């Protein structure tokens, strides 16, 4: 699913990038462009990072048990 609508970046692409060694929010932002336009995807990107095992100190997000579930946006075909 698309996490960053502005840059058309999917959760799969974020996970692949993490597996390739990008393990900080800043790296993902620089390399993929996530959260660099409207910024609304930042929390979802951090959630994907946490689910991929990136520790809170690298994604800058503390996990809370009552955290709001992931919100994904889907792009409709024109
Ligand atoms: S949705 Fe990611 S920067 Fe706008």
Short mmCIF file of N, CA and C and ligand atoms in Angstrom, two decimals:
data_model
loop_
_atom_site.label_atom_id
_atom_site.label_comp_id
_atom_site.label_asym_id
_atom_site.label_seq_id
_atom_site.Cartn_x
_atom_site.Cartn_y
_atom_site.Cartn_z
N UNK A 1 0.84 -1.19 0.00
CA UNK A 1 0.00 0.00 0.00
C UNK A 1 0.88 1.24 0.00
N UNK A 2 0.33 2.30 -0.55
CA UNK A 2 1.06 3.54 -0.60
C UNK A 2 1.05 4.20 0.79
N UNK A 3 2.22 4.51 1.29
CA UNK A 3 2.35 5.22 2.57
C UNK A 3 2.48 6.72 2.30
N UNK A 4 3.33 7.07 1.36
CA UNK A 4 3.54 8.47 1.01
C UNK A 4 2.91 8.74 -0.36
N UNK A 5 1.79 9.42 -0.33
CA UNK A 5 1.07 9.72 -1.57
C UNK A 5 1.86 10.71 -2.41
N UNK A 6 2.43 11.71 -1.79
CA UNK A 6 3.13 12.75 -2.54
C UNK A 6 4.27 12.18 -3.38
N UNK A 7 5.00 11.20 -2.85
CA UNK A 7 6.16 10.64 -3.54
C UNK A 7 5.90 9.23 -4.04
N UNK A 8 4.68 8.73 -3.90
CA UNK A 8 4.32 7.38 -4.35
C UNK A 8 5.26 6.32 -3.80
N UNK A 9 5.41 6.31 -2.50
CA UNK A 9 6.28 5.33 -1.84
C UNK A 9 5.41 4.36 -1.04
N UNK A 10 5.60 3.08 -1.30
CA UNK A 10 4.80 2.05 -0.63
C UNK A 10 5.49 1.55 0.63
N UNK A 11 4.73 0.86 1.47
CA UNK A 11 5.31 0.23 2.66
C UNK A 11 6.33 -0.83 2.24
N UNK A 12 6.08 -1.49 1.11
CA UNK A 12 7.01 -2.50 0.61
C UNK A 12 8.37 -1.86 0.26
N UNK A 13 8.32 -0.70 -0.37
CA UNK A 13 9.56 0.00 -0.75
C UNK A 13 10.32 0.45 0.51
N UNK A 14 9.59 0.91 1.50
CA UNK A 14 10.23 1.34 2.76
C UNK A 14 10.90 0.13 3.42
N UNK A 15 10.17 -1.00 3.46
CA UNK A 15 10.74 -2.21 4.08
C UNK A 15 11.98 -2.69 3.32
N UNK A 16 11.90 -2.64 1.98
CA UNK A 16 13.06 -3.06 1.17
C UNK A 16 14.25 -2.15 1.43
N UNK A 17 13.99 -0.87 1.57
CA UNK A 17 15.08 0.08 1.84
C UNK A 17 15.70 -0.18 3.20
N UNK A 18 14.86 -0.51 4.17
CA UNK A 18 15.37 -0.82 5.51
C UNK A 18 16.24 -2.07 5.44
N UNK A 19 15.77 -3.08 4.69
CA UNK A 19 16.57 -4.31 4.54
C UNK A 19 17.88 -4.03 3.83
N UNK A 20 17.90 -3.00 2.98
CA UNK A 20 19.13 -2.61 2.28
C UNK A 20 20.05 -1.76 3.15
N UNK A 21 19.63 -1.47 4.37
CA UNK A 21 20.53 -0.79 5.30
C UNK A 21 20.11 0.61 5.72
N UNK A 22 19.05 1.14 5.15
CA UNK A 22 18.59 2.46 5.60
C UNK A 22 17.84 2.26 6.90
N UNK A 23 18.42 2.71 7.98
CA UNK A 23 17.78 2.43 9.27
C UNK A 23 17.49 3.68 10.08
N UNK A 24 17.38 4.81 9.41
CA UNK A 24 16.96 6.00 10.13
C UNK A 24 15.90 6.74 9.31
N UNK A 25 15.09 7.48 10.01
CA UNK A 25 14.04 8.25 9.34
C UNK A 25 14.66 9.24 8.36
N UNK A 26 15.75 9.88 8.76
CA UNK A 26 16.40 10.87 7.90
C UNK A 26 16.89 10.25 6.59
N UNK A 27 17.45 9.04 6.67
CA UNK A 27 17.92 8.37 5.45
C UNK A 27 16.75 8.06 4.51
N UNK A 28 15.67 7.54 5.08
CA UNK A 28 14.50 7.23 4.25
C UNK A 28 13.93 8.50 3.64
N UNK A 29 13.92 9.55 4.41
CA UNK A 29 13.41 10.82 3.91
C UNK A 29 14.29 11.34 2.77
N UNK A 30 15.59 11.23 2.92
CA UNK A 30 16.51 11.72 1.90
C UNK A 30 16.47 10.86 0.64
N UNK A 31 16.50 9.54 0.82
CA UNK A 31 16.59 8.63 -0.32
C UNK A 31 15.26 8.42 -1.04
N UNK A 32 14.16 8.32 -0.29
CA UNK A 32 12.87 8.03 -0.90
C UNK A 32 11.98 9.27 -1.03
N UNK A 33 12.30 10.29 -0.28
CA UNK A 33 11.50 11.51 -0.34
C UNK A 33 10.27 11.50 0.56
N UNK A 34 10.13 10.44 1.37
CA UNK A 34 8.95 10.38 2.25
C UNK A 34 8.97 11.55 3.23
N UNK A 35 7.79 12.04 3.54
CA UNK A 35 7.61 13.13 4.50
C UNK A 35 8.40 14.38 4.12
N UNK A 36 8.63 14.56 2.84
CA UNK A 36 9.38 15.75 2.41
C UNK A 36 8.50 16.73 1.64
N UNK A 37 7.23 16.40 1.51
CA UNK A 37 6.34 17.32 0.79
C UNK A 37 5.30 17.86 1.78
N UNK A 38 4.17 17.18 1.93
CA UNK A 38 3.16 17.67 2.88
C UNK A 38 3.47 17.20 4.30
N UNK A 39 4.20 16.09 4.42
CA UNK A 39 4.60 15.60 5.74
C UNK A 39 3.57 14.75 6.45
N UNK A 40 2.42 14.54 5.85
CA UNK A 40 1.35 13.80 6.53
C UNK A 40 1.67 12.32 6.72
N UNK A 41 2.63 11.79 6.00
CA UNK A 41 2.96 10.37 6.08
C UNK A 41 4.02 10.07 7.14
N UNK A 42 4.56 11.07 7.77
CA UNK A 42 5.69 10.86 8.69
C UNK A 42 5.39 9.81 9.75
N UNK A 43 4.23 9.90 10.37
CA UNK A 43 3.91 8.95 11.43
C UNK A 43 3.76 7.53 10.87
N UNK A 44 3.16 7.41 9.69
CA UNK A 44 3.00 6.08 9.08
C UNK A 44 4.35 5.50 8.69
N UNK A 45 5.27 6.35 8.22
CA UNK A 45 6.63 5.88 7.89
C UNK A 45 7.30 5.36 9.16
N UNK A 46 7.17 6.10 10.24
CA UNK A 46 7.77 5.66 11.51
C UNK A 46 7.15 4.36 11.98
N UNK A 47 5.84 4.18 11.76
CA UNK A 47 5.18 2.93 12.12
C UNK A 47 5.75 1.76 11.32
N UNK A 48 5.94 1.96 10.02
CA UNK A 48 6.52 0.90 9.18
C UNK A 48 7.91 0.58 9.67
N UNK A 49 8.66 1.61 10.04
CA UNK A 49 10.02 1.39 10.55
C UNK A 49 9.97 0.55 11.82
N UNK A 50 9.07 0.89 12.73
CA UNK A 50 8.97 0.13 13.98
C UNK A 50 8.57 -1.31 13.71
N UNK A 51 7.62 -1.51 12.79
CA UNK A 51 7.18 -2.87 12.46
C UNK A 51 8.30 -3.66 11.79
N UNK A 52 9.26 -2.96 11.21
CA UNK A 52 10.38 -3.62 10.55
C UNK A 52 11.54 -3.85 11.52
N UNK A 53 11.35 -3.48 12.76
CA UNK A 53 12.36 -3.75 13.77
C UNK A 53 13.38 -2.66 13.97
N UNK A 54 13.15 -1.49 13.39
CA UNK A 54 14.06 -0.38 13.63
C UNK A 54 13.74 0.18 15.01
N UNK A 55 14.74 0.30 15.85
CA UNK A 55 14.47 0.70 17.23
C UNK A 55 14.02 2.16 17.29
N UNK A 56 13.36 2.49 18.37
CA UNK A 56 12.76 3.81 18.53
C UNK A 56 13.79 4.92 18.44
N UNK A 57 15.01 4.66 18.85
CA UNK A 57 16.02 5.72 18.80
C UNK A 57 16.39 6.08 17.36
N UNK A 58 16.17 5.17 16.41
CA UNK A 58 16.50 5.45 15.01
C UNK A 58 15.29 6.02 14.23
N UNK A 59 14.09 5.63 14.63
CA UNK A 59 12.94 6.17 13.90
C UNK A 59 12.35 7.36 14.63
N UNK A 60 12.81 7.63 15.86
CA UNK A 60 12.36 8.81 16.59
C UNK A 60 10.92 8.73 17.03
N UNK A 61 10.45 7.52 17.27
CA UNK A 61 9.05 7.36 17.63
C UNK A 61 8.96 6.36 18.76
N UNK A 62 8.32 6.73 19.83
CA UNK A 62 8.11 5.83 20.94
C UNK A 62 6.81 5.07 20.72
N UNK A 63 6.86 3.76 20.92
CA UNK A 63 5.66 2.95 20.73
C UNK A 63 4.77 3.03 21.96
N UNK A 64 3.51 3.26 21.73
CA UNK A 64 2.53 3.30 22.80
C UNK A 64 1.48 2.23 22.49
N UNK A 65 1.12 1.42 23.48
CA UNK A 65 0.18 0.34 23.25
C UNK A 65 -1.16 0.82 22.67
N UNK A 66 -1.57 2.02 23.01
CA UNK A 66 -2.86 2.52 22.50
C UNK A 66 -2.67 3.35 21.23
N UNK A 67 -1.55 3.18 20.57
CA UNK A 67 -1.26 3.98 19.38
C UNK A 67 -2.34 3.78 18.31
N UNK A 68 -2.56 4.80 17.56
CA UNK A 68 -3.54 4.76 16.48
C UNK A 68 -3.00 3.83 15.39
N UNK A 69 -3.85 2.97 14.82
CA UNK A 69 -3.39 2.06 13.77
C UNK A 69 -2.90 2.82 12.53
N UNK A 70 -2.13 2.11 11.72
CA UNK A 70 -1.59 2.71 10.49
C UNK A 70 -2.71 3.24 9.60
N UNK A 71 -2.43 4.35 8.97
CA UNK A 71 -3.35 4.90 8.00
C UNK A 71 -2.65 4.90 6.65
N UNK A 72 -3.21 4.19 5.72
CA UNK A 72 -2.64 4.15 4.39
C UNK A 72 -3.58 4.88 3.43
N UNK A 73 -2.99 5.45 2.45
CA UNK A 73 -3.77 6.15 1.44
C UNK A 73 -3.61 5.40 0.13
N UNK A 74 -4.69 5.25 -0.57
CA UNK A 74 -4.62 4.58 -1.86
C UNK A 74 -4.83 5.59 -2.97
N UNK A 75 -4.05 5.44 -3.99
CA UNK A 75 -4.18 6.32 -5.15
C UNK A 75 -5.12 5.66 -6.14
N UNK A 76 -6.11 6.40 -6.56
CA UNK A 76 -7.06 5.88 -7.54
C UNK A 76 -6.51 6.11 -8.94
N UNK A 77 -6.77 5.13 -9.81
CA UNK A 77 -6.32 5.27 -11.20
C UNK A 77 -7.11 6.38 -11.88
N UNK A 78 -6.45 7.10 -12.74
CA UNK A 78 -7.11 8.22 -13.41
C UNK A 78 -8.07 7.75 -14.47
S1 LIG B 1 2.18 11.99 1.89
FE1 LIG B 1 4.30 11.87 2.22
S2 LIG B 1 4.99 13.89 1.97
FE2 LIG B 1 2.89 14.01 1.52
#
